Amino acid sequence: MTTALITGATAGIGRSFARRLAAEGHDLVLVARTTERLTELAGILRERHGIEVEVLTADLAAEADRRRVAERLRDEAEPVDLLVNNAGFTQPEGFLAQDADQLRAQLDVNVTAVLELSHAALNSMLPRNRGAVINVSSVAGFFPGRGSTYTADKSWVTMFTEGLAQTTANSAVRVLVLCPGFTRTEFHDRAGIDMGGIPGPLYLDADRVVNDCLRDLREGRVLSVPSLPYKVITTLAGLLPRALVRRLATRVNARDN
């Protein structure tokens, strides 16, 4: 029996990871800010799949809470075999409309937590020569936009994870970055972002995103981009001149400040 720790586990892609991994028989450590939602999900998964589920309430914008999650990842008595760094958020306002505390909180959840928890997990996994880390990024990280904060965060996550994969290449520990496109979750509603202009065919199902990701992990891939349209979009982003990529992103994000 293996154990997976999932951040941002109560909604969206994180919840889909929890359901899928529980169905496969993994014990879980679920991390999120809301104890009530964590407890509810844990109860459902225990009853449905007969697994052990640990609840860890934490706000990853807070240093002390990040430290507690990192300590759980370093616990050799109850080792974690899979880390899913899924927690993340964005703001509806542009860069200049936010104060420094808002920007720092977003950076800490989207970037600092990924760095610190990956560090804790890999320092535990590599001596055992077993385990995997999935960092959830976004197709948005291939393009500038949204005030340069969220997309910059996700660009960092993608590059960081690809670098980690080189560090673990000579071991049995696997590292993968998941880059989904628009996915039907609570993410945009929570951020107060109107997504009415996005064509329906570009939306992905969270369960499908998780299925594709876990398949890519098993096959030893480092980058997982679910669905053909987004594979094409991310490939073009790497081939087109950056000036053209910026112009295209400006059109898409014309509503941003």
Short mmCIF file of C-alpha atoms in Angstrom, two decimals:
data_model
loop_
_atom_site.label_atom_id
_atom_site.label_comp_id
_atom_site.label_asym_id
_atom_site.label_seq_id
_atom_site.Cartn_x
_atom_site.Cartn_y
_atom_site.Cartn_z
CA MET A 1 0.00 0.00 0.00
CA THR A 2 1.38 3.41 -0.98
CA THR A 3 0.53 6.88 0.33
CA ALA A 4 -0.13 10.02 -1.71
CA LEU A 5 -0.16 13.58 -0.34
CA ILE A 6 -2.31 16.02 -2.33
CA THR A 7 -2.45 19.77 -1.76
CA GLY A 8 -5.58 21.68 -2.74
CA ALA A 9 -7.38 18.36 -2.39
CA THR A 10 -10.97 19.45 -1.81
CA ALA A 11 -11.85 20.90 -5.22
CA GLY A 12 -11.18 20.66 -8.93
CA ILE A 13 -8.15 18.75 -10.16
CA GLY A 14 -6.99 18.05 -6.59
CA ARG A 15 -10.29 16.38 -5.72
CA SER A 16 -10.13 14.33 -8.92
CA PHE A 17 -6.62 13.17 -7.96
CA ALA A 18 -7.95 12.16 -4.52
CA ARG A 19 -10.85 10.18 -5.95
CA ARG A 20 -8.74 8.45 -8.58
CA LEU A 21 -5.86 7.53 -6.27
CA ALA A 22 -8.29 6.31 -3.59
CA ALA A 23 -10.00 4.09 -6.18
CA GLU A 24 -6.57 2.63 -7.02
CA GLY A 25 -6.08 1.74 -3.34
CA HIS A 26 -3.63 4.43 -2.26
CA ASP A 27 -3.80 5.77 1.29
CA LEU A 28 -4.06 9.56 1.26
CA VAL A 29 -2.92 12.68 3.08
CA LEU A 30 -5.30 15.46 2.06
CA VAL A 31 -4.14 19.07 2.44
CA ALA A 32 -6.35 22.17 2.11
CA ARG A 33 -7.39 25.26 4.06
CA THR A 34 -10.90 24.16 5.05
CA THR A 35 -11.15 21.45 7.71
CA GLU A 36 -14.86 20.85 7.12
CA ARG A 37 -14.43 20.09 3.42
CA LEU A 38 -11.35 17.96 4.09
CA THR A 39 -13.18 15.91 6.71
CA GLU A 40 -16.19 15.41 4.45
CA LEU A 41 -14.05 14.21 1.53
CA ALA A 42 -11.96 11.96 3.77
CA GLY A 43 -15.08 10.28 5.12
CA ILE A 44 -16.44 9.61 1.63
CA LEU A 45 -13.17 8.10 0.42
CA ARG A 46 -12.67 5.94 3.52
CA GLU A 47 -16.18 4.50 3.26
CA ARG A 48 -16.09 3.98 -0.49
CA HIS A 49 -12.61 2.50 -0.86
CA GLY A 50 -11.56 1.21 2.57
CA ILE A 51 -8.35 3.24 2.64
CA GLU A 52 -6.61 5.31 5.31
CA VAL A 53 -7.10 9.06 4.87
CA GLU A 54 -5.22 11.65 6.94
CA VAL A 55 -6.49 15.23 7.04
CA LEU A 56 -3.98 18.08 7.27
CA THR A 57 -5.47 21.58 7.39
CA ALA A 58 -2.96 24.12 6.09
CA ASP A 59 -2.83 27.48 4.36
CA LEU A 60 0.20 27.24 2.10
CA ALA A 61 0.54 31.03 2.06
CA ALA A 62 1.65 30.73 5.70
CA GLU A 63 5.25 29.72 6.41
CA ALA A 64 4.35 27.73 9.53
CA ASP A 65 1.74 25.70 7.65
CA ARG A 66 4.13 24.96 4.78
CA ARG A 67 6.63 23.76 7.36
CA ARG A 68 4.08 21.35 8.88
CA VAL A 69 3.29 19.83 5.49
CA ALA A 70 7.01 19.53 4.70
CA GLU A 71 7.57 17.77 8.02
CA ARG A 72 4.86 15.26 7.11
CA LEU A 73 6.65 14.58 3.82
CA ARG A 74 9.89 13.93 5.70
CA ASP A 75 8.29 11.48 8.15
CA GLU A 76 10.16 8.23 7.54
CA ALA A 77 7.84 6.29 9.86
CA GLU A 78 4.93 6.96 7.48
CA PRO A 79 6.57 7.66 4.12
CA VAL A 80 4.79 9.48 1.31
CA ASP A 81 5.25 7.79 -2.07
CA LEU A 82 3.53 10.38 -4.27
CA LEU A 83 3.34 14.15 -3.81
CA VAL A 84 0.80 16.09 -5.87
CA ASN A 85 1.50 19.82 -5.61
CA ASN A 86 -1.88 20.99 -6.85
CA ALA A 87 -2.80 23.99 -4.66
CA GLY A 88 -2.83 27.32 -6.47
CA PHE A 89 -4.83 30.45 -7.10
CA THR A 90 -4.92 33.68 -9.07
CA GLN A 91 -6.37 37.15 -8.60
CA PRO A 92 -8.89 38.85 -10.93
CA GLU A 93 -6.99 42.16 -10.70
CA GLY A 94 -3.92 43.02 -12.69
CA PHE A 95 -0.45 43.38 -11.17
CA LEU A 96 -0.62 47.09 -10.33
CA ALA A 97 -4.11 46.83 -8.80
CA GLN A 98 -2.93 44.38 -6.11
CA ASP A 99 -1.02 45.23 -2.98
CA ALA A 100 2.25 43.54 -2.09
CA ASP A 101 0.66 41.21 0.48
CA GLN A 102 -1.75 39.80 -2.12
CA LEU A 103 1.06 39.26 -4.59
CA ARG A 104 3.24 37.61 -1.96
CA ALA A 105 0.47 35.25 -0.84
CA GLN A 106 -0.12 34.11 -4.40
CA LEU A 107 3.60 33.63 -4.97
CA ASP A 108 3.93 31.62 -1.75
CA VAL A 109 1.11 29.23 -2.68
CA ASN A 110 1.95 28.88 -6.38
CA VAL A 111 5.75 28.88 -6.17
CA THR A 112 7.24 28.75 -2.66
CA ALA A 113 5.07 25.83 -1.57
CA VAL A 114 5.98 23.87 -4.70
CA LEU A 115 9.67 24.49 -4.06
CA GLU A 116 9.62 23.64 -0.35
CA LEU A 117 7.37 20.59 -0.58
CA SER A 118 9.23 19.18 -3.58
CA HIS A 119 12.48 19.62 -1.65
CA ALA A 120 11.10 17.78 1.39
CA ALA A 121 9.58 14.97 -0.68
CA LEU A 122 12.60 14.30 -2.86
CA ASN A 123 15.00 14.30 0.08
CA SER A 124 12.86 11.52 1.50
CA MET A 125 12.23 9.62 -1.74
CA LEU A 126 15.72 9.56 -3.24
CA PRO A 127 17.39 7.65 -0.37
CA ARG A 128 14.59 5.07 -0.69
CA ASN A 129 14.89 5.15 -4.50
CA ARG A 130 11.11 5.15 -4.74
CA GLY A 131 8.40 7.74 -5.25
CA ALA A 132 7.07 10.43 -7.55
CA VAL A 133 6.28 14.15 -7.56
CA ILE A 134 3.58 15.72 -9.73
CA ASN A 135 3.60 19.52 -9.90
CA VAL A 136 0.46 21.05 -11.37
CA SER A 137 1.30 23.93 -13.70
CA SER A 138 -0.80 25.27 -16.59
CA VAL A 139 -0.83 25.93 -20.31
CA ALA A 140 -1.05 29.57 -19.18
CA GLY A 141 2.60 29.31 -18.16
CA PHE A 142 3.60 29.20 -21.84
CA PHE A 143 2.18 32.69 -22.40
CA PRO A 144 2.50 36.13 -20.76
CA GLY A 145 -0.69 37.56 -19.33
CA ARG A 146 -2.98 38.20 -16.35
CA GLY A 147 -0.78 40.95 -15.00
CA SER A 148 2.34 38.77 -15.36
CA THR A 149 1.81 37.07 -11.98
CA TYR A 150 -0.13 33.80 -12.39
CA THR A 151 1.36 32.96 -15.77
CA ALA A 152 4.84 33.75 -14.45
CA ASP A 153 4.20 31.51 -11.43
CA LYS A 154 3.19 28.62 -13.69
CA SER A 155 6.07 29.18 -16.08
CA TRP A 156 8.38 28.83 -13.07
CA VAL A 157 6.66 25.60 -11.97
CA THR A 158 7.12 24.08 -15.43
CA MET A 159 10.79 24.99 -15.74
CA PHE A 160 11.51 24.03 -12.14
CA THR A 161 9.94 20.60 -12.55
CA GLU A 162 11.74 19.87 -15.79
CA GLY A 163 14.98 20.70 -13.98
CA LEU A 164 14.07 18.38 -11.10
CA ALA A 165 13.49 15.58 -13.59
CA GLN A 166 17.13 15.90 -14.65
CA THR A 167 18.19 15.68 -11.00
CA THR A 168 16.28 12.41 -10.51
CA ALA A 169 17.00 10.94 -13.95
CA ASN A 170 19.41 8.28 -12.67
CA SER A 171 17.03 7.05 -9.99
CA ALA A 172 13.66 5.28 -9.81
CA VAL A 173 12.04 8.51 -8.52
CA ARG A 174 9.87 10.17 -11.15
CA VAL A 175 9.02 13.85 -11.54
CA LEU A 176 6.29 15.21 -13.83
CA VAL A 177 4.73 18.61 -14.51
CA LEU A 178 1.05 18.66 -15.45
CA CYS A 179 0.01 21.53 -17.73
CA PRO A 180 -3.74 21.50 -18.28
CA GLY A 181 -5.67 24.09 -20.23
CA PHE A 182 -9.06 25.46 -19.18
CA THR A 183 -10.62 22.85 -16.90
CA ARG A 184 -14.13 22.75 -15.43
CA THR A 185 -13.41 23.43 -11.76
CA GLU A 186 -14.09 26.11 -9.12
CA PHE A 187 -10.80 27.84 -9.98
CA HIS A 188 -12.06 30.73 -12.09
CA ASP A 189 -15.24 31.25 -10.04
CA ARG A 190 -13.17 31.56 -6.86
CA ALA A 191 -10.95 34.12 -8.57
CA GLY A 192 -13.95 36.09 -9.82
CA ILE A 193 -12.86 35.73 -13.46
CA ASP A 194 -15.53 35.73 -16.17
CA MET A 195 -14.79 32.86 -18.57
CA GLY A 196 -17.89 33.31 -20.73
CA GLY A 197 -15.84 34.03 -23.85
CA ILE A 198 -13.95 30.72 -23.83
CA PRO A 199 -15.26 28.23 -26.44
CA GLY A 200 -16.74 25.07 -24.92
CA PRO A 201 -14.46 22.66 -26.86
CA LEU A 202 -11.42 24.15 -25.10
CA TYR A 203 -12.71 23.10 -21.68
CA LEU A 204 -11.36 19.88 -20.17
CA ASP A 205 -12.88 17.51 -17.65
CA ALA A 206 -10.85 17.30 -14.42
CA ASP A 207 -11.09 13.49 -14.29
CA ARG A 208 -9.76 13.25 -17.84
CA VAL A 209 -6.87 15.58 -16.93
CA VAL A 210 -5.92 13.34 -14.00
CA ASN A 211 -6.27 10.16 -16.08
CA ASP A 212 -3.94 11.52 -18.77
CA CYS A 213 -1.47 12.75 -16.15
CA LEU A 214 -1.20 9.42 -14.34
CA ARG A 215 -0.82 7.60 -17.64
CA ASP A 216 2.02 9.94 -18.62
CA LEU A 217 3.63 9.40 -15.21
CA ARG A 218 3.53 5.62 -15.65
CA GLU A 219 5.05 5.99 -19.11
CA GLY A 220 7.95 8.02 -17.76
CA ARG A 221 7.06 11.35 -19.34
CA VAL A 222 8.19 14.60 -17.70
CA LEU A 223 5.62 16.95 -19.30
CA SER A 224 1.91 16.12 -19.42
CA VAL A 225 -0.34 18.32 -21.57
CA PRO A 226 -3.82 16.76 -21.74
CA SER A 227 -5.73 16.86 -25.06
CA LEU A 228 -4.51 17.37 -28.62
CA PRO A 229 -5.58 21.04 -28.98
CA TYR A 230 -3.46 22.06 -25.99
CA LYS A 231 -0.53 19.95 -27.18
CA VAL A 232 -0.65 21.93 -30.44
CA ILE A 233 -1.01 25.27 -28.62
CA THR A 234 1.98 24.65 -26.33
CA THR A 235 4.11 23.38 -29.21
CA LEU A 236 3.36 26.51 -31.24
CA ALA A 237 4.17 28.69 -28.24
CA GLY A 238 7.67 27.23 -28.27
CA LEU A 239 8.13 27.65 -32.02
CA LEU A 240 6.68 31.11 -32.68
CA PRO A 241 8.75 34.30 -32.21
CA ARG A 242 8.25 35.68 -28.71
CA ALA A 243 7.02 39.01 -30.07
CA LEU A 244 4.18 37.18 -31.85
CA VAL A 245 3.39 35.13 -28.73
CA ARG A 246 3.12 38.38 -26.75
CA ARG A 247 0.76 39.91 -29.33
CA LEU A 248 -1.47 36.83 -29.27
CA ALA A 249 -1.52 36.82 -25.47
CA THR A 250 -2.41 40.51 -25.43
CA ARG A 251 -5.49 39.84 -27.55
CA VAL A 252 -6.62 36.96 -25.33
CA ASN A 253 -6.09 39.02 -22.18
CA ALA A 254 -7.42 42.31 -23.51
CA ARG A 255 -9.78 42.59 -20.54
CA ASP A 256 -6.88 42.58 -18.03
CA ASN A 257 -5.30 45.72 -16.63
#
